[in-house]
XYZ file of C-alpha atoms in Angstrom:
576
model
C 6.374 -4.197 89.226
C 8.725 -2.470 90.417
C 12.668 -3.194 88.648
C 14.469 -3.021 91.405
C 13.743 -6.518 92.394
C 15.873 -7.508 89.524
C 19.711 -8.192 89.739
C 22.043 -8.339 86.903
C 24.836 -9.565 88.758
C 22.361 -13.340 88.300
C 21.248 -12.307 84.379
C 23.256 -13.428 81.544
C 22.702 -9.451 80.626
C 25.243 -8.348 82.741
C 28.348 -9.600 80.027
C 27.055 -7.183 77.744
C 25.581 -3.647 79.759
C 27.476 -3.978 82.971
C 30.521 -2.668 83.821
C 33.395 -0.107 82.661
C 34.282 -2.912 80.005
C 31.492 -2.913 78.703
C 31.168 0.887 77.464
C 31.598 0.179 74.067
C 28.799 -2.410 74.045
C 26.311 0.171 75.846
C 27.557 2.680 72.986
C 25.553 0.240 70.604
C 22.526 0.322 72.829
C 22.192 3.905 73.324
C 22.414 4.481 69.316
C 19.313 2.677 69.060
C 17.812 4.905 71.176
C 17.417 2.947 74.639
C 17.975 4.988 77.985
C 20.276 4.135 80.674
C 17.355 2.952 82.724
C 16.411 0.457 79.941
C 19.820 -0.914 79.684
C 20.628 -2.031 83.396
C 17.220 -3.606 82.705
C 16.818 -7.493 82.202
C 16.621 -7.955 78.495
C 14.205 -9.982 76.821
C 13.849 -11.009 73.520
C 10.927 -10.782 71.518
C 11.434 -13.845 68.814
C 9.121 -14.049 66.007
C 8.682 -16.417 62.905
C 7.297 -13.781 60.563
C 7.904 -13.519 57.210
C 5.686 -12.478 54.238
C 5.251 -16.500 53.176
C 1.828 -17.458 54.160
C -1.511 -16.347 56.401
C 0.728 -18.422 59.457
C 2.668 -15.784 60.274
C 1.610 -12.823 58.742
C -0.095 -11.260 62.156
C 2.658 -12.583 64.383
C 4.736 -8.852 63.785
C 1.593 -6.737 65.541
C 0.958 -9.245 67.834
C 4.964 -9.181 68.929
C 4.392 -5.181 69.990
C 1.972 -5.610 72.282
C 4.602 -8.598 74.077
C 7.227 -5.605 74.370
C 4.578 -3.439 75.809
C 4.004 -5.459 78.530
C 7.792 -6.257 78.598
C 7.757 -2.327 79.142
C 5.037 -2.151 81.136
C 6.466 -5.107 83.706
C 10.481 -3.178 83.763
C 12.309 -4.944 81.168
C 13.794 -4.106 78.171
C 12.153 -6.034 74.922
C 14.204 -6.562 72.192
C 12.664 -7.880 68.290
C 13.624 -10.584 66.248
C 12.530 -12.703 63.526
C 14.105 -16.234 62.523
C 12.343 -18.251 59.542
C 9.852 -20.456 58.796
C 8.908 -22.915 55.777
C 5.166 -22.906 56.164
C 4.228 -26.535 54.812
C 0.923 -25.221 52.665
C 3.071 -23.700 50.496
C 6.011 -26.209 50.981
C 3.435 -29.144 50.444
C 3.886 -31.804 47.596
C 6.970 -30.814 45.833
C 10.632 -30.531 46.644
C 9.874 -27.649 48.647
C 8.583 -29.618 51.576
C 12.171 -31.603 52.307
C 12.819 -28.153 54.087
C 9.704 -28.118 56.512
C 11.729 -30.415 59.048
C 15.044 -28.979 58.703
C 13.237 -25.498 59.806
C 12.341 -26.621 62.740
C 16.315 -27.497 63.943
C 17.238 -23.827 62.359
C 15.175 -22.121 64.519
C 15.733 -23.333 67.452
C 19.260 -23.247 66.481
C 18.498 -19.647 65.185
C 17.312 -18.427 68.112
C 19.339 -20.215 70.225
C 22.397 -17.920 68.296
C 20.728 -14.459 68.739
C 20.034 -15.252 72.742
C 23.776 -16.406 72.596
C 25.290 -13.746 70.964
C 23.288 -11.352 72.474
C 23.145 -12.532 75.923
C 19.191 -12.043 76.445
C 17.641 -12.933 79.879
C 14.185 -13.886 78.598
C 12.537 -14.968 76.074
C 8.918 -14.775 74.590
C 8.476 -16.674 71.396
C 5.381 -16.087 68.873
C 4.965 -18.894 66.200
C 2.300 -19.687 63.654
C 2.812 -22.302 61.599
C 3.517 -26.780 61.840
C 7.400 -26.690 62.296
C 8.056 -23.171 64.426
C 5.668 -24.166 67.032
C 7.769 -27.471 68.588
C 11.331 -25.763 66.844
C 10.321 -22.016 68.993
C 9.650 -23.890 72.200
C 13.066 -26.640 71.728
C 14.860 -23.747 72.123
C 13.213 -22.578 75.009
C 13.687 -25.425 76.356
C 17.536 -25.835 75.862
C 18.219 -22.381 76.648
C 16.321 -22.742 80.138
C 15.858 -19.479 80.641
C 12.503 -17.447 81.804
C 10.060 -17.760 78.414
C 6.929 -17.775 77.479
C 5.340 -18.938 74.191
C 2.451 -17.245 72.201
C 0.985 -19.067 69.059
C -0.227 -16.438 66.625
C -3.802 -17.626 66.396
C -5.785 -19.735 64.057
C -7.238 -19.161 60.578
C -11.183 -18.436 59.937
C -12.872 -21.117 58.573
C -13.626 -20.199 54.496
C -17.603 -20.662 53.281
C -18.257 -22.314 50.311
C -21.717 -23.278 48.459
C -22.793 -22.404 52.164
C -20.809 -24.677 54.367
C -17.653 -24.250 55.989
C -14.399 -24.954 54.419
C -10.526 -25.140 55.431
C -7.427 -25.578 53.225
C -8.290 -29.223 53.690
C -10.960 -29.288 51.532
C -8.721 -28.001 48.684
C -6.141 -30.416 48.203
C -8.802 -33.127 48.877
C -10.604 -30.916 45.630
C -7.887 -31.587 43.195
C -8.326 -35.775 44.141
C -12.304 -34.835 42.894
C -11.194 -32.915 40.038
C -8.585 -35.275 38.321
C -11.343 -38.054 38.790
C -14.246 -35.544 37.167
C -16.265 -35.412 40.339
C -15.428 -31.181 40.996
C -15.442 -28.782 37.689
C -12.897 -26.257 36.988
C -15.242 -23.284 38.097
C -16.000 -25.155 41.682
C -12.187 -25.731 42.177
C -11.892 -21.608 40.752
C -14.214 -20.398 43.118
C -12.948 -22.999 46.078
C -9.305 -21.746 46.014
C -10.556 -18.558 46.939
C -12.787 -18.132 49.282
C -10.982 -21.275 51.541
C -8.597 -18.732 53.377
C -9.900 -15.733 54.432
C -7.679 -14.251 57.363
C -4.794 -14.473 58.949
C -3.726 -17.531 60.686
C -2.790 -20.893 61.076
C -4.335 -23.490 59.345
C -8.108 -23.873 61.278
C -8.743 -27.539 61.665
C -6.722 -29.584 64.434
C -3.946 -30.009 61.948
C -0.465 -29.625 63.018
C -0.049 -26.230 64.048
C -2.964 -26.426 66.183
C -2.350 -29.727 67.573
C 1.254 -28.247 68.778
C -0.962 -24.919 70.054
C -2.665 -27.466 72.581
C 0.474 -28.914 73.439
C 1.704 -25.579 74.337
C -0.572 -25.290 76.653
C -0.798 -28.390 78.078
C 2.657 -29.142 78.616
C 2.672 -25.102 80.395
C 5.033 -22.777 78.302
C 1.488 -20.970 77.001
C -0.740 -18.931 78.689
C -4.253 -20.247 79.605
C -6.792 -19.777 76.773
C -3.964 -18.096 74.670
C -3.718 -20.584 71.815
C -7.172 -21.238 70.987
C -8.112 -17.312 69.394
C -8.495 -16.959 66.222
C -5.033 -14.787 64.485
C -7.317 -11.929 63.605
C -9.357 -11.661 67.567
C -7.934 -8.323 69.074
C -8.233 -10.850 72.233
C -4.616 -11.924 71.016
C -3.054 -8.601 71.601
C -4.401 -8.820 75.048
C -2.766 -12.677 75.664
C 1.015 -10.986 74.136
C 0.442 -8.592 76.407
C -0.059 -10.393 79.610
C 2.635 -12.960 77.955
C 5.133 -9.960 78.472
C 4.108 -9.001 81.481
C 4.699 -12.443 82.729
C 7.898 -13.063 81.789
C 8.842 -10.805 83.783
C 7.351 -11.858 86.731
C 9.200 -15.590 86.017
C 12.628 -13.551 86.126
C 11.995 -12.313 88.966
C 10.874 -15.690 90.419
C 13.396 -18.146 88.559
C 11.506 -20.045 86.638
C 12.601 -21.663 83.937
C 11.281 -24.317 81.098
C 12.839 -26.897 82.416
C 11.267 -26.403 85.394
C 7.690 -26.666 83.900
C 8.461 -29.193 80.555
C 9.054 -32.724 82.909
C 8.267 -36.151 82.036
C 4.687 -35.598 82.906
C 4.323 -32.978 81.562
C 5.103 -33.856 78.918
C 2.898 -37.047 79.192
C 0.188 -34.212 79.602
C 1.152 -32.857 76.546
C 0.394 -36.249 74.953
C -2.650 -36.868 76.360
C -4.177 -33.347 74.710
C -2.900 -34.395 71.236
C -4.774 -37.959 71.286
C -7.967 -36.513 73.392
C -8.175 -33.692 70.559
C -7.747 -36.183 67.506
C -4.353 -34.314 66.535
C -1.905 -34.303 64.141
C 0.977 -37.381 64.213
C 3.728 -35.390 63.930
C 3.264 -34.605 67.644
C 5.234 -37.832 68.329
C 8.375 -36.442 66.277
C 7.555 -32.981 68.430
C 7.262 -34.189 72.087
C 10.475 -36.932 71.855
C 12.057 -33.841 70.211
C 11.131 -31.023 72.797
C 11.830 -33.474 75.431
C 15.154 -33.851 74.330
C 16.534 -30.923 74.683
C 15.609 -31.040 78.697
C 18.048 -34.844 78.198
C 14.269 -36.339 79.005
C 14.144 -39.798 77.061
C 10.185 -39.517 75.949
C 10.572 -41.130 72.772
C 8.007 -42.555 70.215
C 7.027 -45.782 72.273
C 5.976 -43.551 74.932
C 3.727 -41.222 73.285
C 2.135 -43.703 72.240
C 1.288 -45.852 75.805
C -0.401 -42.413 76.106
C -2.068 -42.233 72.932
C -3.147 -45.824 74.262
C -5.463 -44.935 77.157
C -6.383 -41.075 76.530
C -10.479 -41.110 75.091
C -11.027 -39.158 72.258
C -13.363 -36.221 72.840
C -12.414 -33.464 70.704
C -14.969 -33.868 67.606
C -12.324 -31.597 65.472
C -10.948 -31.890 61.582
C -10.204 -33.825 59.844
C -12.141 -36.194 61.591
C -14.550 -34.229 62.658
C -16.137 -31.417 62.847
C -15.422 -28.315 64.388
C -12.180 -25.949 63.500
C -9.838 -23.828 66.481
C -12.177 -21.159 66.339
C -15.768 -22.758 67.453
C -13.304 -25.589 69.990
C -12.065 -21.599 71.635
C -16.005 -20.208 71.407
C -16.642 -23.236 73.272
C -14.715 -23.000 76.995
C -11.289 -23.014 74.578
C -8.542 -25.389 75.608
C -8.592 -25.253 79.297
C -12.757 -26.504 78.639
C -10.677 -30.291 77.272
C -8.092 -30.196 79.499
C -10.352 -29.339 82.458
C -12.461 -32.473 81.771
C -9.253 -34.712 81.604
C -7.888 -33.353 84.947
C -11.527 -33.714 86.233
C -11.352 -37.652 84.886
C -7.926 -38.296 85.734
C -5.906 -38.238 82.627
C -3.806 -35.327 83.343
C -1.792 -34.620 86.139
C -2.673 -31.169 87.821
C 0.670 -30.973 89.591
C 2.483 -29.516 86.955
C 3.721 -26.709 87.027
C 2.943 -23.681 84.206
C 3.765 -20.263 83.155
C 1.604 -18.466 85.194
C 3.776 -18.863 88.321
C 0.547 -21.987 89.331
C -0.390 -25.813 88.504
C -2.084 -27.323 85.772
C -4.675 -27.674 88.792
C -4.372 -24.687 90.213
C -4.965 -22.680 86.861
C -8.272 -24.837 85.963
C -9.476 -24.688 89.139
C -12.241 -21.847 88.419
C -12.382 -23.349 84.531
C -16.077 -24.283 84.648
C -18.065 -27.618 82.063
C -19.858 -25.917 79.324
C -23.014 -28.273 78.706
C -24.786 -26.498 75.747
C -21.815 -27.254 73.142
C -20.559 -30.705 71.652
C -16.952 -29.303 70.360
C -15.394 -31.565 73.666
C -17.284 -34.081 75.223
C -16.788 -35.536 78.712
C -13.668 -37.314 79.152
C -15.781 -40.348 80.543
C -18.524 -39.605 77.280
C -15.716 -39.695 75.062
C -16.242 -39.928 71.018
C -13.969 -43.556 71.791
C -12.617 -44.765 74.845
C -8.932 -44.735 72.941
C -7.042 -41.521 71.437
C -6.926 -39.806 68.267
C -3.530 -41.311 67.605
C -2.163 -44.985 67.765
C 1.332 -46.529 67.635
C 2.157 -49.218 66.199
C 5.460 -51.347 65.929
C 6.516 -55.075 63.665
C 8.603 -56.219 61.529
C 7.872 -53.758 59.343
C 8.335 -51.156 61.971
C 10.494 -52.546 64.375
C 11.275 -48.838 65.703
C 7.431 -47.860 65.706
C 4.806 -46.062 63.573
C 2.365 -43.897 63.789
C -1.189 -43.404 62.750
C -4.205 -40.657 63.197
C -7.509 -43.024 63.390
C -9.857 -39.988 64.714
C -12.889 -39.939 62.500
C -12.444 -43.506 61.435
C -14.777 -46.290 62.298
C -14.274 -49.079 64.050
C -13.950 -51.638 61.577
C -11.920 -49.632 59.434
C -9.054 -49.887 62.240
C -7.735 -54.039 60.514
C -6.362 -53.878 57.140
C -4.408 -56.326 54.735
C -3.387 -56.244 51.002
C -0.518 -56.218 48.762
C 1.919 -53.566 48.739
C 2.579 -50.837 45.817
C 6.029 -49.624 46.067
C 7.242 -45.873 44.860
C 11.028 -44.515 46.792
C 9.578 -40.899 45.962
C 6.283 -39.173 46.565
C 5.875 -37.877 43.264
C 5.622 -41.478 41.635
C 3.220 -42.130 43.935
C 1.176 -39.513 43.562
C 1.261 -39.465 39.749
C 0.440 -43.239 39.952
C -2.677 -42.196 42.073
C -3.473 -39.066 39.612
C -3.871 -41.845 36.497
C -5.713 -43.796 38.908
C -2.375 -46.793 38.576
C -3.576 -48.865 41.325
C -6.047 -50.966 42.737
C -8.387 -50.525 45.677
C -7.360 -52.948 48.632
C -3.441 -52.161 47.955
C -0.793 -51.135 50.583
C 0.614 -47.927 48.715
C 4.564 -47.698 50.128
C 6.667 -44.365 49.784
C 10.429 -44.689 51.268
C 13.127 -42.830 50.835
C 11.438 -40.193 52.313
C 12.557 -40.491 56.509
C 15.008 -37.899 57.899
C 17.977 -39.218 56.515
C 16.521 -40.302 53.355
C 14.556 -37.675 52.421
C 16.463 -35.562 53.416
C 13.983 -34.409 55.153
C 11.110 -36.470 55.908
C 8.078 -35.209 53.453
C 4.765 -34.653 54.223
C 2.170 -36.005 52.059
C -0.723 -34.179 52.167
C -1.101 -33.737 48.267
C -1.017 -37.855 47.918
C -3.508 -38.612 50.978
C -5.933 -36.091 49.190
C -6.049 -37.093 46.781
C -7.047 -40.525 47.772
C -9.872 -39.001 49.545
C -10.840 -36.458 46.839
C -11.071 -39.874 44.520
C -13.665 -41.408 47.067
C -10.581 -44.419 47.859
C -9.670 -42.823 51.312
C -11.112 -45.886 53.087
C -10.575 -48.328 50.342
C -6.666 -48.624 50.686
C -3.775 -47.947 53.241
C -0.207 -45.710 52.512
C 2.827 -46.413 54.296
C 6.213 -44.201 54.655
C 8.968 -43.258 56.579
C 7.551 -39.987 55.861
C 5.230 -37.977 57.827
C 2.057 -36.803 56.933
C 0.364 -33.936 57.884
C -2.471 -32.611 60.480
C -4.987 -32.638 57.606
C -4.308 -36.406 56.320
C -7.072 -38.702 56.669
C -7.627 -42.033 56.213
C -5.508 -45.701 56.744
C -2.310 -43.571 56.506
C 1.083 -44.934 58.622
C 4.087 -42.697 58.992
C 7.151 -42.588 60.790
C 8.167 -45.709 59.699
C 11.846 -47.021 61.137
C 14.117 -47.513 60.885
C 14.170 -45.842 57.621
C 14.601 -47.573 54.267
C 17.952 -44.838 53.265
C 19.713 -47.407 56.162
C 18.374 -50.436 55.733
C 14.804 -50.283 57.503
C 12.246 -53.700 56.781
C 10.758 -50.929 54.511
C 13.291 -50.681 51.944
C 13.206 -54.234 51.578
C 9.747 -54.485 50.825
C 8.518 -55.856 47.018
C 5.424 -55.367 44.918
C 2.661 -57.511 45.728
C 4.242 -57.947 49.121
C 1.125 -58.835 51.782
C 1.339 -55.986 54.414
C -1.294 -56.247 57.841
C -1.898 -53.194 59.723
C -3.591 -53.520 63.170
C -4.559 -50.088 65.185
C -6.136 -52.084 67.334
C -3.601 -54.454 68.149
C -1.010 -51.840 67.553
C 0.893 -53.704 64.354
C 2.395 -53.789 61.552
C 3.690 -56.762 59.817
C 5.117 -57.558 57.072
C 3.711 -61.469 55.719
C 7.542 -62.800 54.460
C 9.931 -64.536 55.938
C 13.286 -63.464 58.319
C 14.647 -66.084 55.790
C 13.216 -64.195 52.181
C 14.327 -61.006 53.858
C 17.697 -61.868 54.816
C 18.366 -62.614 51.020
C 17.241 -59.744 49.982
C 18.871 -57.331 52.495
C 22.132 -59.215 50.695
C 21.095 -57.679 47.377
C 20.348 -53.964 49.486
C 22.484 -51.832 48.063
C 22.060 -47.596 50.319
C 19.944 -45.444 47.514
C 21.762 -41.469 46.750
C 19.999 -38.668 47.269
C 19.587 -35.605 44.717
C 22.288 -33.261 47.571
C 25.990 -33.232 47.733
C 25.777 -29.982 49.171
C 23.813 -27.275 51.015
C 21.340 -27.322 54.483
C 19.801 -30.569 53.106
C 22.852 -32.305 52.863
C 24.057 -31.187 55.971
C 20.929 -32.071 57.813
C 21.122 -35.285 57.251
C 24.880 -35.708 57.767
C 23.327 -35.228 61.699
C 19.751 -36.678 61.896
C 19.020 -39.330 63.938
C 15.877 -41.298 63.658
C 12.045 -40.624 63.884
C 11.525 -42.883 67.258
C 13.783 -40.340 69.273
C 12.214 -36.995 67.546
C 14.807 -36.732 64.259
C 17.097 -34.620 66.312
C 20.567 -32.866 65.939
C 22.029 -32.832 68.490
C 23.358 -34.565 71.649
C 20.274 -32.306 73.807
C 20.050 -32.105 77.084
C 21.909 -35.177 78.400
C 24.787 -33.886 76.725
C 25.143 -30.227 78.593
C 28.036 -29.566 80.939
C 26.385 -25.717 81.124
C 22.846 -24.500 80.727
C 22.936 -20.955 78.485
C 20.431 -20.010 81.942
C 23.363 -20.024 83.724
C 26.477 -18.563 82.302
């Protein structure tokens, strides 16, 4: 691309590089080895969530170098920087998980501050773990500079006793071990083979769900989100992303041209169709919020209700992301949804073309059974269902992918816990009865604080063979690896006096994932009496980042956001 097509007078970096008054600023750039030509080219932030916390992020620095090559080859000046990541697999099952959701907004904030402070003109963002994906996409929409999203790729499956395994098998193995169904030797071997490479969790957990979203919403290049982290083709996608962001600058195509209401509906569609993580019902409203678009849990649930479930992916199915990529990738999933009227084909993408134009040459692969045709689905309704009722006036969410149809209704007595740890202890010691409904509360965005995921508890139940014989509800969240009748995001949360705070042991709770209802069989009069006696519960955090988050975070129904969003703007960063 000819660099002369760029007019710095219209780009944010002019505030740092142009005119005699910016001589001191330019001196810093010369100190880092930039040439005069590079200084007067567009500056592209290459933001990576690289760290050594977990395999999800370990390959991102390598991929960032390929992005920088692409930017430079197309007449831009790449400027690499890193932001944080909290990796859920490491944070799971202890107090560290309180940091997970908080990190999403810190990632978005830190990318925004770096871009603003240094006046970069465009953004290529690389992310590898659950919250870093929506966090990076939120930053792109918030800043509204030309942007391309890159997923770091999924991990390869491990092999245990001749069968493919993922980290989900390990979490469930803890439950098997607790009841004597797995030996210490097998548990030790499984933990050494379950995660054999770089990359995010390989099944359709939150990272791969949001990676699928990145292509469907139009912020990622077609096929780029499906390739596993170790595959060399990832570097080619990254190089192309660097080149493409320069094209977006030249054409002034911005994230809010791409992330529209219809694009968000496309994103929700692929989540349901792929049996994706319930966390998408938290992250899609948050991304929409950055653009000033109202798209809450109920809007997401409406899409889920009418979308067929067609991708046979773990944890509900039998395949992992590597298998779907080799069968045809996310475009194969999107193509059949588009052909049968479930996607809006007119939505713009980072290729500069529409979804329909991107899909024009995608052919159906009949020699695979990872993705079913949209007119011959696994089930006719989506893999994720929204719920509402007197126990959750602000809604709740449940993942039904892989569940039998006769298991979609559950009724039983409540067994209440005010922390995940106390519930996990009860499960570990088998201090519960078959048919009960576990209630874990004060784990919401404000009450946790941080809205923890409950994978350790739900996986232990499955490992004990009780996954389909009990239900669990919480104002916290569930991992994308969770399976069984597990309802999360119950709102209003207990910390603000939601009905979940008023439940007592033995109260009958009825959940109907067919009708989309969740009801507490207690009269309004009795609930009113209980409310009079209810007192807010203090958290263990009187200072620091988690305390600060608890003061400003909003309800899960709107994405647990921490600022007014696009509707509160007077000017976007891109127009400074």
